[in-house]
């Protein structure tokens, strides 16, 4: 979910219901496929027993599958109660409930009690006011020599208009960097970029198009719900915004960083 797409209701510590409707069938709440998530896990040298912190963990797919595949342990923090319930169910389903735990809370300012091997924020860098602030936040939980994972959008091409910018969930062109701009930003923070896995058109479709299916399925079952008009409006506009702008203009990736 690009920046601004998931404005949380911090006052009641939960996410607006529209997100749980749109992403009801998703396990990964970003333009990533299970294969791409697994590629990141395989690429960063996870050891059995390694400790992870995942801020804004969503439905916990990263921690759960990496606990299964790599024997890691981990804590996920998220504001969305529906997402956290799905994360706990997934941990049980994959037989890793003794290795991962999911905490309901605001990730803003969250620092783990013990230093972790990998500190991650995948697709929610608003929790630190942007990439630099989120890296600084994650660093406070990281053991020396550990790895930071950041999931972040970037411009693949210059947006031609304000309409295009807004279709990409941004308010201004400056809300995202270009890919080279992101690499320079990370470098300037004193980190080496040691791995990256990028979304592509197909993985964007899995994220976006699955939301259209979820919205239509929900509308058919809940025509009189108070959110029906909002969901109907999003279903009417999002496919064209995706096809016209987002799919071509907006990149997204997971970036692995190690302090120099
Ligand atoms: C784009 S989703 C990414 C979820 C997960 N990292 C993934 O890749 O599947 C953003 C997540 O941020 C969570 N979130 C938003 N603001 C938050 C906050 N202040 N504290 C904790 N979680 C937050 C949302 O509930 C949502 O699960």
PDB file of N, CA, C and O in Angstrom, residues 125-174:
ATOM      1  N   UNK A 125       6.345   3.545   5.552  1.00  0.00           N
ATOM      2  CA  UNK A 125       7.379   4.433   6.092  1.00  0.00           C
ATOM      3  C   UNK A 125       6.816   5.755   6.610  1.00  0.00           C
ATOM      4  O   UNK A 125       7.589   6.568   7.134  1.00  0.00           O
ATOM      5  N   UNK A 126       5.497   5.934   6.501  1.00  0.00           N
ATOM      6  CA  UNK A 126       4.915   7.101   7.168  1.00  0.00           C
ATOM      7  C   UNK A 126       5.086   6.980   8.679  1.00  0.00           C
ATOM      8  O   UNK A 126       5.039   7.988   9.372  1.00  0.00           O
ATOM      9  N   UNK A 127       5.313   5.772   9.200  1.00  0.00           N
ATOM     10  CA  UNK A 127       5.469   5.642  10.663  1.00  0.00           C
ATOM     11  C   UNK A 127       6.701   6.394  11.158  1.00  0.00           C
ATOM     12  O   UNK A 127       6.778   6.753  12.332  1.00  0.00           O
ATOM     13  N   UNK A 128       7.673   6.631  10.267  1.00  0.00           N
ATOM     14  CA  UNK A 128       8.855   7.391  10.662  1.00  0.00           C
ATOM     15  C   UNK A 128       8.945   8.718   9.932  1.00  0.00           C
ATOM     16  O   UNK A 128      10.010   9.343   9.923  1.00  0.00           O
ATOM     17  N   UNK A 129       7.857   9.129   9.290  1.00  0.00           N
ATOM     18  CA  UNK A 129       7.871  10.387   8.550  1.00  0.00           C
ATOM     19  C   UNK A 129       8.668  10.301   7.260  1.00  0.00           C
ATOM     20  O   UNK A 129       9.171  11.311   6.774  1.00  0.00           O
ATOM     21  N   UNK A 130       8.830   9.093   6.701  1.00  0.00           N
ATOM     22  CA  UNK A 130       9.587   8.903   5.462  1.00  0.00           C
ATOM     23  C   UNK A 130      10.681   7.864   5.655  1.00  0.00           C
ATOM     24  O   UNK A 130      10.814   7.268   6.733  1.00  0.00           O
ATOM     25  N   UNK A 131      11.441   7.652   4.597  1.00  0.00           N
ATOM     26  CA  UNK A 131      12.461   6.596   4.633  1.00  0.00           C
ATOM     27  C   UNK A 131      13.525   6.890   5.696  1.00  0.00           C
ATOM     28  O   UNK A 131      13.865   6.027   6.511  1.00  0.00           O
ATOM     29  N   UNK A 132      14.044   8.114   5.701  1.00  0.00           N
ATOM     30  CA  UNK A 132      15.140   8.430   6.633  1.00  0.00           C
ATOM     31  C   UNK A 132      14.693   8.246   8.077  1.00  0.00           C
ATOM     32  O   UNK A 132      15.403   7.625   8.886  1.00  0.00           O
ATOM     33  N   UNK A 133      13.518   8.753   8.407  1.00  0.00           N
ATOM     34  CA  UNK A 133      13.031   8.636   9.779  1.00  0.00           C
ATOM     35  C   UNK A 133      12.733   7.190  10.158  1.00  0.00           C
ATOM     36  O   UNK A 133      12.927   6.782  11.310  1.00  0.00           O
ATOM     37  N   UNK A 134      12.263   6.408   9.185  1.00  0.00           N
ATOM     38  CA  UNK A 134      11.946   5.006   9.473  1.00  0.00           C
ATOM     39  C   UNK A 134      13.228   4.189   9.653  1.00  0.00           C
ATOM     40  O   UNK A 134      13.298   3.325  10.533  1.00  0.00           O
ATOM     41  N   UNK A 135      14.241   4.483   8.852  1.00  0.00           N
ATOM     42  CA  UNK A 135      15.535   3.816   9.040  1.00  0.00           C
ATOM     43  C   UNK A 135      16.080   4.147  10.440  1.00  0.00           C
ATOM     44  O   UNK A 135      16.565   3.270  11.166  1.00  0.00           O
ATOM     45  N   UNK A 136      15.974   5.416  10.831  1.00  0.00           N
ATOM     46  CA  UNK A 136      16.458   5.816  12.163  1.00  0.00           C
ATOM     47  C   UNK A 136      15.678   5.093  13.262  1.00  0.00           C
ATOM     48  O   UNK A 136      16.256   4.659  14.271  1.00  0.00           O
ATOM     49  N   UNK A 137      14.366   4.948  13.063  1.00  0.00           N
ATOM     50  CA  UNK A 137      13.545   4.233  14.053  1.00  0.00           C
ATOM     51  C   UNK A 137      13.956   2.760  14.131  1.00  0.00           C
ATOM     52  O   UNK A 137      14.161   2.215  15.224  1.00  0.00           O
ATOM     53  N   UNK A 138      14.085   2.111  12.985  1.00  0.00           N
ATOM     54  CA  UNK A 138      14.433   0.686  12.969  1.00  0.00           C
ATOM     55  C   UNK A 138      15.821   0.455  13.566  1.00  0.00           C
ATOM     56  O   UNK A 138      16.059  -0.553  14.254  1.00  0.00           O
ATOM     57  N   UNK A 139      16.716   1.397  13.323  1.00  0.00           N
ATOM     58  CA  UNK A 139      18.085   1.260  13.828  1.00  0.00           C
ATOM     59  C   UNK A 139      18.104   1.139  15.353  1.00  0.00           C
ATOM     60  O   UNK A 139      18.975   0.476  15.921  1.00  0.00           O
ATOM     61  N   UNK A 140      17.136   1.745  15.994  1.00  0.00           N
ATOM     62  CA  UNK A 140      17.107   1.704  17.473  1.00  0.00           C
ATOM     63  C   UNK A 140      16.794   0.303  17.994  1.00  0.00           C
ATOM     64  O   UNK A 140      17.026   0.007  19.164  1.00  0.00           O
ATOM     65  N   UNK A 141      16.271  -0.564  17.126  1.00  0.00           N
ATOM     66  CA  UNK A 141      15.971  -1.949  17.546  1.00  0.00           C
ATOM     67  C   UNK A 141      17.012  -2.944  17.049  1.00  0.00           C
ATOM     68  O   UNK A 141      16.923  -4.134  17.360  1.00  0.00           O
ATOM     69  N   UNK A 142      17.958  -2.470  16.255  1.00  0.00           N
ATOM     70  CA  UNK A 142      18.837  -3.376  15.502  1.00  0.00           C
ATOM     71  C   UNK A 142      20.146  -3.643  16.245  1.00  0.00           C
ATOM     72  O   UNK A 142      20.755  -2.729  16.785  1.00  0.00           O
ATOM     73  N   UNK A 143      20.575  -4.910  16.231  1.00  0.00           N
ATOM     74  CA  UNK A 143      21.910  -5.214  16.778  1.00  0.00           C
ATOM     75  C   UNK A 143      22.968  -4.689  15.808  1.00  0.00           C
ATOM     76  O   UNK A 143      22.693  -4.574  14.590  1.00  0.00           O
ATOM     77  N   UNK A 144      24.180  -4.397  16.305  1.00  0.00           N
ATOM     78  CA  UNK A 144      25.241  -3.980  15.385  1.00  0.00           C
ATOM     79  C   UNK A 144      25.458  -5.041  14.308  1.00  0.00           C
ATOM     80  O   UNK A 144      25.497  -6.236  14.600  1.00  0.00           O
ATOM     81  N   UNK A 145      25.544  -4.622  13.063  1.00  0.00           N
ATOM     82  CA  UNK A 145      25.741  -5.571  11.967  1.00  0.00           C
ATOM     83  C   UNK A 145      24.469  -6.172  11.435  1.00  0.00           C
ATOM     84  O   UNK A 145      24.507  -6.980  10.498  1.00  0.00           O
ATOM     85  N   UNK A 146      23.326  -5.791  11.999  1.00  0.00           N
ATOM     86  CA  UNK A 146      22.048  -6.343  11.551  1.00  0.00           C
ATOM     87  C   UNK A 146      21.575  -5.703  10.251  1.00  0.00           C
ATOM     88  O   UNK A 146      22.212  -4.810   9.695  1.00  0.00           O
ATOM     89  N   UNK A 147      20.441  -6.206   9.782  1.00  0.00           N
ATOM     90  CA  UNK A 147      19.897  -5.798   8.482  1.00  0.00           C
ATOM     91  C   UNK A 147      18.586  -5.045   8.664  1.00  0.00           C
ATOM     92  O   UNK A 147      17.725  -5.478   9.442  1.00  0.00           O
ATOM     93  N   UNK A 148      18.475  -3.942   7.951  1.00  0.00           N
ATOM     94  CA  UNK A 148      17.201  -3.218   7.900  1.00  0.00           C
ATOM     95  C   UNK A 148      16.524  -3.526   6.570  1.00  0.00           C
ATOM     96  O   UNK A 148      17.182  -3.547   5.527  1.00  0.00           O
ATOM     97  N   UNK A 149      15.231  -3.783   6.623  1.00  0.00           N
ATOM     98  CA  UNK A 149      14.425  -3.976   5.411  1.00  0.00           C
ATOM     99  C   UNK A 149      13.395  -2.862   5.320  1.00  0.00           C
ATOM    100  O   UNK A 149      12.650  -2.624   6.278  1.00  0.00           O
ATOM    101  N   UNK A 150      13.387  -2.219   4.161  1.00  0.00           N
ATOM    102  CA  UNK A 150      12.414  -1.152   3.910  1.00  0.00           C
ATOM    103  C   UNK A 150      11.649  -1.492   2.634  1.00  0.00           C
ATOM    104  O   UNK A 150      12.263  -1.803   1.603  1.00  0.00           O
ATOM    105  N   UNK A 151      10.328  -1.443   2.707  1.00  0.00           N
ATOM    106  CA  UNK A 151       9.509  -1.559   1.496  1.00  0.00           C
ATOM    107  C   UNK A 151       8.991  -0.179   1.148  1.00  0.00           C
ATOM    108  O   UNK A 151       8.381   0.486   1.997  1.00  0.00           O
ATOM    109  N   UNK A 152       9.216   0.242  -0.100  1.00  0.00           N
ATOM    110  CA  UNK A 152       8.946   1.651  -0.423  1.00  0.00           C
ATOM    111  C   UNK A 152       8.575   1.833  -1.895  1.00  0.00           C
ATOM    112  O   UNK A 152       9.170   1.191  -2.770  1.00  0.00           O
ATOM    113  N   UNK A 153       7.628   2.734  -2.182  1.00  0.00           N
ATOM    114  CA  UNK A 153       7.354   3.076  -3.584  1.00  0.00           C
ATOM    115  C   UNK A 153       8.429   4.000  -4.153  1.00  0.00           C
ATOM    116  O   UNK A 153       9.151   4.670  -3.398  1.00  0.00           O
ATOM    117  N   UNK A 154       8.500   4.055  -5.461  1.00  0.00           N
ATOM    118  CA  UNK A 154       9.366   5.031  -6.135  1.00  0.00           C
ATOM    119  C   UNK A 154       8.764   5.310  -7.515  1.00  0.00           C
ATOM    120  O   UNK A 154       7.993   4.502  -8.044  1.00  0.00           O
ATOM    121  N   UNK A 155       9.130   6.450  -8.077  1.00  0.00           N
ATOM    122  CA  UNK A 155       8.649   6.784  -9.424  1.00  0.00           C
ATOM    123  C   UNK A 155       9.469   6.012 -10.455  1.00  0.00           C
ATOM    124  O   UNK A 155      10.687   6.095 -10.461  1.00  0.00           O
ATOM    125  N   UNK A 156       8.774   5.330 -11.346  1.00  0.00           N
ATOM    126  CA  UNK A 156       9.461   4.681 -12.474  1.00  0.00           C
ATOM    127  C   UNK A 156       9.616   5.656 -13.626  1.00  0.00           C
ATOM    128  O   UNK A 156      10.465   5.484 -14.495  1.00  0.00           O
ATOM    129  N   UNK A 157       8.752   6.650 -13.644  1.00  0.00           N
ATOM    130  CA  UNK A 157       8.813   7.691 -14.676  1.00  0.00           C
ATOM    131  C   UNK A 157       8.221   8.949 -14.061  1.00  0.00           C
ATOM    132  O   UNK A 157       7.517   8.894 -13.045  1.00  0.00           O
ATOM    133  N   UNK A 158       8.515  10.056 -14.675  1.00  0.00           N
ATOM    134  CA  UNK A 158       8.032  11.350 -14.172  1.00  0.00           C
ATOM    135  C   UNK A 158       6.508  11.407 -14.312  1.00  0.00           C
ATOM    136  O   UNK A 158       5.982  11.218 -15.424  1.00  0.00           O
ATOM    137  N   UNK A 159       5.767  11.662 -13.227  1.00  0.00           N
ATOM    138  CA  UNK A 159       4.298  11.736 -13.366  1.00  0.00           C
ATOM    139  C   UNK A 159       3.912  12.960 -14.195  1.00  0.00           C
ATOM    140  O   UNK A 159       4.423  14.055 -13.956  1.00  0.00           O
ATOM    141  N   UNK A 160       3.013  12.798 -15.173  1.00  0.00           N
ATOM    142  CA  UNK A 160       2.719  13.889 -16.099  1.00  0.00           C
ATOM    143  C   UNK A 160       1.776  14.943 -15.544  1.00  0.00           C
ATOM    144  O   UNK A 160       1.651  16.017 -16.138  1.00  0.00           O
ATOM    145  N   UNK A 161       1.082  14.664 -14.451  1.00  0.00           N
ATOM    146  CA  UNK A 161       0.053  15.601 -13.988  1.00  0.00           C
ATOM    147  C   UNK A 161      -0.241  15.340 -12.509  1.00  0.00           C
ATOM    148  O   UNK A 161       0.119  14.292 -11.955  1.00  0.00           O
ATOM    149  N   UNK A 162      -0.958  16.297 -11.907  1.00  0.00           N
ATOM    150  CA  UNK A 162      -1.382  16.116 -10.519  1.00  0.00           C
ATOM    151  C   UNK A 162      -2.356  14.927 -10.422  1.00  0.00           C
ATOM    152  O   UNK A 162      -2.340  14.188  -9.443  1.00  0.00           O
ATOM    153  N   UNK A 163      -3.160  14.735 -11.463  1.00  0.00           N
ATOM    154  CA  UNK A 163      -4.084  13.588 -11.476  1.00  0.00           C
ATOM    155  C   UNK A 163      -3.295  12.282 -11.396  1.00  0.00           C
ATOM    156  O   UNK A 163      -3.667  11.357 -10.667  1.00  0.00           O
ATOM    157  N   UNK A 164      -2.199  12.226 -12.144  1.00  0.00           N
ATOM    158  CA  UNK A 164      -1.362  11.024 -12.118  1.00  0.00           C
ATOM    159  C   UNK A 164      -0.740  10.828 -10.739  1.00  0.00           C
ATOM    160  O   UNK A 164      -0.677   9.699 -10.221  1.00  0.00           O
ATOM    161  N   UNK A 165      -0.290  11.923 -10.146  1.00  0.00           N
ATOM    162  CA  UNK A 165       0.333  11.840  -8.813  1.00  0.00           C
ATOM    163  C   UNK A 165      -0.675  11.289  -7.809  1.00  0.00           C
ATOM    164  O   UNK A 165      -0.374  10.383  -7.026  1.00  0.00           O
ATOM    165  N   UNK A 166      -1.882  11.809  -7.844  1.00  0.00           N
ATOM    166  CA  UNK A 166      -2.899  11.368  -6.881  1.00  0.00           C
ATOM    167  C   UNK A 166      -3.345   9.931  -7.149  1.00  0.00           C
ATOM    168  O   UNK A 166      -3.647   9.189  -6.218  1.00  0.00           O
ATOM    169  N   UNK A 167      -3.350   9.542  -8.419  1.00  0.00           N
ATOM    170  CA  UNK A 167      -3.689   8.143  -8.733  1.00  0.00           C
ATOM    171  C   UNK A 167      -2.649   7.194  -8.139  1.00  0.00           C
ATOM    172  O   UNK A 167      -2.935   6.020  -7.899  1.00  0.00           O
ATOM    173  N   UNK A 168      -1.463   7.723  -7.903  1.00  0.00           N
ATOM    174  CA  UNK A 168      -0.387   6.921  -7.310  1.00  0.00           C
ATOM    175  C   UNK A 168      -0.315   7.120  -5.792  1.00  0.00           C
ATOM    176  O   UNK A 168       0.725   6.868  -5.163  1.00  0.00           O
ATOM    177  N   UNK A 169      -1.427   7.560  -5.206  1.00  0.00           N
ATOM    178  CA  UNK A 169      -1.551   7.719  -3.753  1.00  0.00           C
ATOM    179  C   UNK A 169      -0.565   8.713  -3.184  1.00  0.00           C
ATOM    180  O   UNK A 169      -0.122   8.565  -2.037  1.00  0.00           O
ATOM    181  N   UNK A 170      -0.174   9.690  -3.973  1.00  0.00           N
ATOM    182  CA  UNK A 170       0.722  10.725  -3.467  1.00  0.00           C
ATOM    183  C   UNK A 170       0.014  12.070  -3.544  1.00  0.00           C
ATOM    184  O   UNK A 170      -0.953  12.242  -4.290  1.00  0.00           O
ATOM    185  N   UNK A 171       0.467  13.006  -2.740  1.00  0.00           N
ATOM    186  CA  UNK A 171      -0.056  14.368  -2.823  1.00  0.00           C
ATOM    187  C   UNK A 171       0.803  15.227  -3.727  1.00  0.00           C
ATOM    188  O   UNK A 171       0.311  16.130  -4.388  1.00  0.00           O
ATOM    189  N   UNK A 172       2.110  14.935  -3.703  1.00  0.00           N
ATOM    190  CA  UNK A 172       3.026  15.727  -4.519  1.00  0.00           C
ATOM    191  C   UNK A 172       4.066  14.799  -5.129  1.00  0.00           C
ATOM    192  O   UNK A 172       4.321  13.700  -4.614  1.00  0.00           O
ATOM    193  N   UNK A 173       4.686  15.259  -6.187  1.00  0.00           N
ATOM    194  CA  UNK A 173       5.725  14.469  -6.854  1.00  0.00           C
ATOM    195  C   UNK A 173       6.844  14.121  -5.878  1.00  0.00           C
ATOM    196  O   UNK A 173       7.472  13.070  -5.961  1.00  0.00           O
ATOM    197  N   UNK A 174       7.086  15.010  -4.920  1.00  0.00           N
ATOM    198  CA  UNK A 174       8.183  14.812  -3.977  1.00  0.00           C
ATOM    199  C   UNK A 174       7.869  13.769  -2.900  1.00  0.00           C
ATOM    200  O   UNK A 174       8.723  13.477  -2.060  1.00  0.00           O
TER     201      UNK A 174
END
